[in-house]
mmCIF file of C-alpha atoms in Angstrom:
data_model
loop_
_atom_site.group_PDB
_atom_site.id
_atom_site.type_symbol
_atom_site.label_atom_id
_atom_site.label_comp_id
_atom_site.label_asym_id
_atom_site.label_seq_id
_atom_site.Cartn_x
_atom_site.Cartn_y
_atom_site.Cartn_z
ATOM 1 C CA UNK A 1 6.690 -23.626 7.554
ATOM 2 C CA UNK A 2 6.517 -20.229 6.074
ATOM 3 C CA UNK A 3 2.985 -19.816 7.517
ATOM 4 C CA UNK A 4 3.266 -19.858 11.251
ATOM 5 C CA UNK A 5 0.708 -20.720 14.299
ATOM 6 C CA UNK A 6 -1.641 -17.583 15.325
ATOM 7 C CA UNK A 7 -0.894 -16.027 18.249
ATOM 8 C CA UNK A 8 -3.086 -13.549 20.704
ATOM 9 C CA UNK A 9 -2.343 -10.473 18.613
ATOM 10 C CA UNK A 10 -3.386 -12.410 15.278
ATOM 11 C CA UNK A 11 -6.839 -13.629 17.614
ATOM 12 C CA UNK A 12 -7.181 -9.641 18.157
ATOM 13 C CA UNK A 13 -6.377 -8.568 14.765
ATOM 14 C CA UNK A 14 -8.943 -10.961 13.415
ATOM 15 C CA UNK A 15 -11.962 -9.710 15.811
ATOM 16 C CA UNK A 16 -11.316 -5.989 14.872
ATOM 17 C CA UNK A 17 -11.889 -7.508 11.262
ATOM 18 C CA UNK A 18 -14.468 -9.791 11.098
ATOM 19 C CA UNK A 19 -18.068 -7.985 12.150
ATOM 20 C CA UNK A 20 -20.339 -10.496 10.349
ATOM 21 C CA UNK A 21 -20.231 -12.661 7.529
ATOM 22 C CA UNK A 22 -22.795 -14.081 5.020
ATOM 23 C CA UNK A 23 -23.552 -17.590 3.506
ATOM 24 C CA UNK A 24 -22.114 -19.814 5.997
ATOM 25 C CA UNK A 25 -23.615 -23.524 6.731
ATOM 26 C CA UNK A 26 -23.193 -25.764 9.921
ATOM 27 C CA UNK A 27 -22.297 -29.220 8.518
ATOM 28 C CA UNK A 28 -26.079 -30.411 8.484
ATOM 29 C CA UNK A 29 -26.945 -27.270 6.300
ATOM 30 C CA UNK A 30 -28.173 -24.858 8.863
ATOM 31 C CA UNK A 31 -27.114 -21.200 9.527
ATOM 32 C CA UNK A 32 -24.058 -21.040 11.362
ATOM 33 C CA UNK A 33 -25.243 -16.954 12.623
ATOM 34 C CA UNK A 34 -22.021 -14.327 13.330
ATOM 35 C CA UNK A 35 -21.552 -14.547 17.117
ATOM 36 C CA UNK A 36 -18.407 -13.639 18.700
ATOM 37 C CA UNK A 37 -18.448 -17.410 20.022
ATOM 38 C CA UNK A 38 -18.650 -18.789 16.668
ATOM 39 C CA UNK A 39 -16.124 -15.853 15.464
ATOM 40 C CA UNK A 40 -13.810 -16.921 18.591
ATOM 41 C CA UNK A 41 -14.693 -20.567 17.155
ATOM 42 C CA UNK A 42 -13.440 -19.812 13.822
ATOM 43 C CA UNK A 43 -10.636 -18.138 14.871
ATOM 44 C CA UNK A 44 -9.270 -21.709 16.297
ATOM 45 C CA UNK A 45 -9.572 -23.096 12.598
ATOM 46 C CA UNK A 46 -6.229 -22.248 11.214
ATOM 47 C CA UNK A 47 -6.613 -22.008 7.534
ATOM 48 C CA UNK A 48 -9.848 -19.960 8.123
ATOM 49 C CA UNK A 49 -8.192 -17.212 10.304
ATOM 50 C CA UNK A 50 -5.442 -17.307 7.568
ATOM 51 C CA UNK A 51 -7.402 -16.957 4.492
ATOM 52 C CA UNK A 52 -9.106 -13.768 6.123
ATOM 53 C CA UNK A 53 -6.017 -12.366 6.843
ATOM 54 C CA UNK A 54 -4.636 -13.035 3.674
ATOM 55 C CA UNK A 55 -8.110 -11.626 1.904
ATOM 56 C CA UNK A 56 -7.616 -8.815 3.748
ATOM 57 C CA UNK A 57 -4.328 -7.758 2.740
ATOM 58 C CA UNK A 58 -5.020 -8.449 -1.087
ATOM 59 C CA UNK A 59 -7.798 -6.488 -1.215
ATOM 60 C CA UNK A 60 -6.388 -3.516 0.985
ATOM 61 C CA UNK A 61 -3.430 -3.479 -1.421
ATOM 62 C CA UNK A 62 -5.640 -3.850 -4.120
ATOM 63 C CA UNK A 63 -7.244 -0.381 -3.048
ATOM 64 C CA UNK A 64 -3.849 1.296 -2.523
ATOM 65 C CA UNK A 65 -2.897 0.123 -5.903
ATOM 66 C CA UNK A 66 -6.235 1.761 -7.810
ATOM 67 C CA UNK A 67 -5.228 5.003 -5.934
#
């Protein structure tokens, strides 16, 4: 697979990334708050850690392109 497991320095990349986020719901509805246990909980969910990385990048070389 062309997208490959995260490892320790991915983990670390993602916490120097992620210092909150907005709008997100525990499954019965409720506020799931920014904590760096629910960040380190998120960080297990592999297509979550890889869509922020990926966001990340597009929009960083988004901002190199406009300058």
């Amino acid at each position: 697979s062309e997208i490959q497991a995260l490892e320790n320095d991915d983990a670390k990349f993602l916490k120097s990334i992620v210092l909150g986020w907005e709008d997100m719901e525990n499954e019965d509805g409720s506020e799931y708050t920014f904590s760096k246990a629910h960040l380190d909980e998120m960080i297990e969910d592999f297509r979550w850690s890889v869509g922020v990385v990926r966001t990340y990048y597009e929009s960083f070389n988004e901002a190199m392109e406009k300058n």
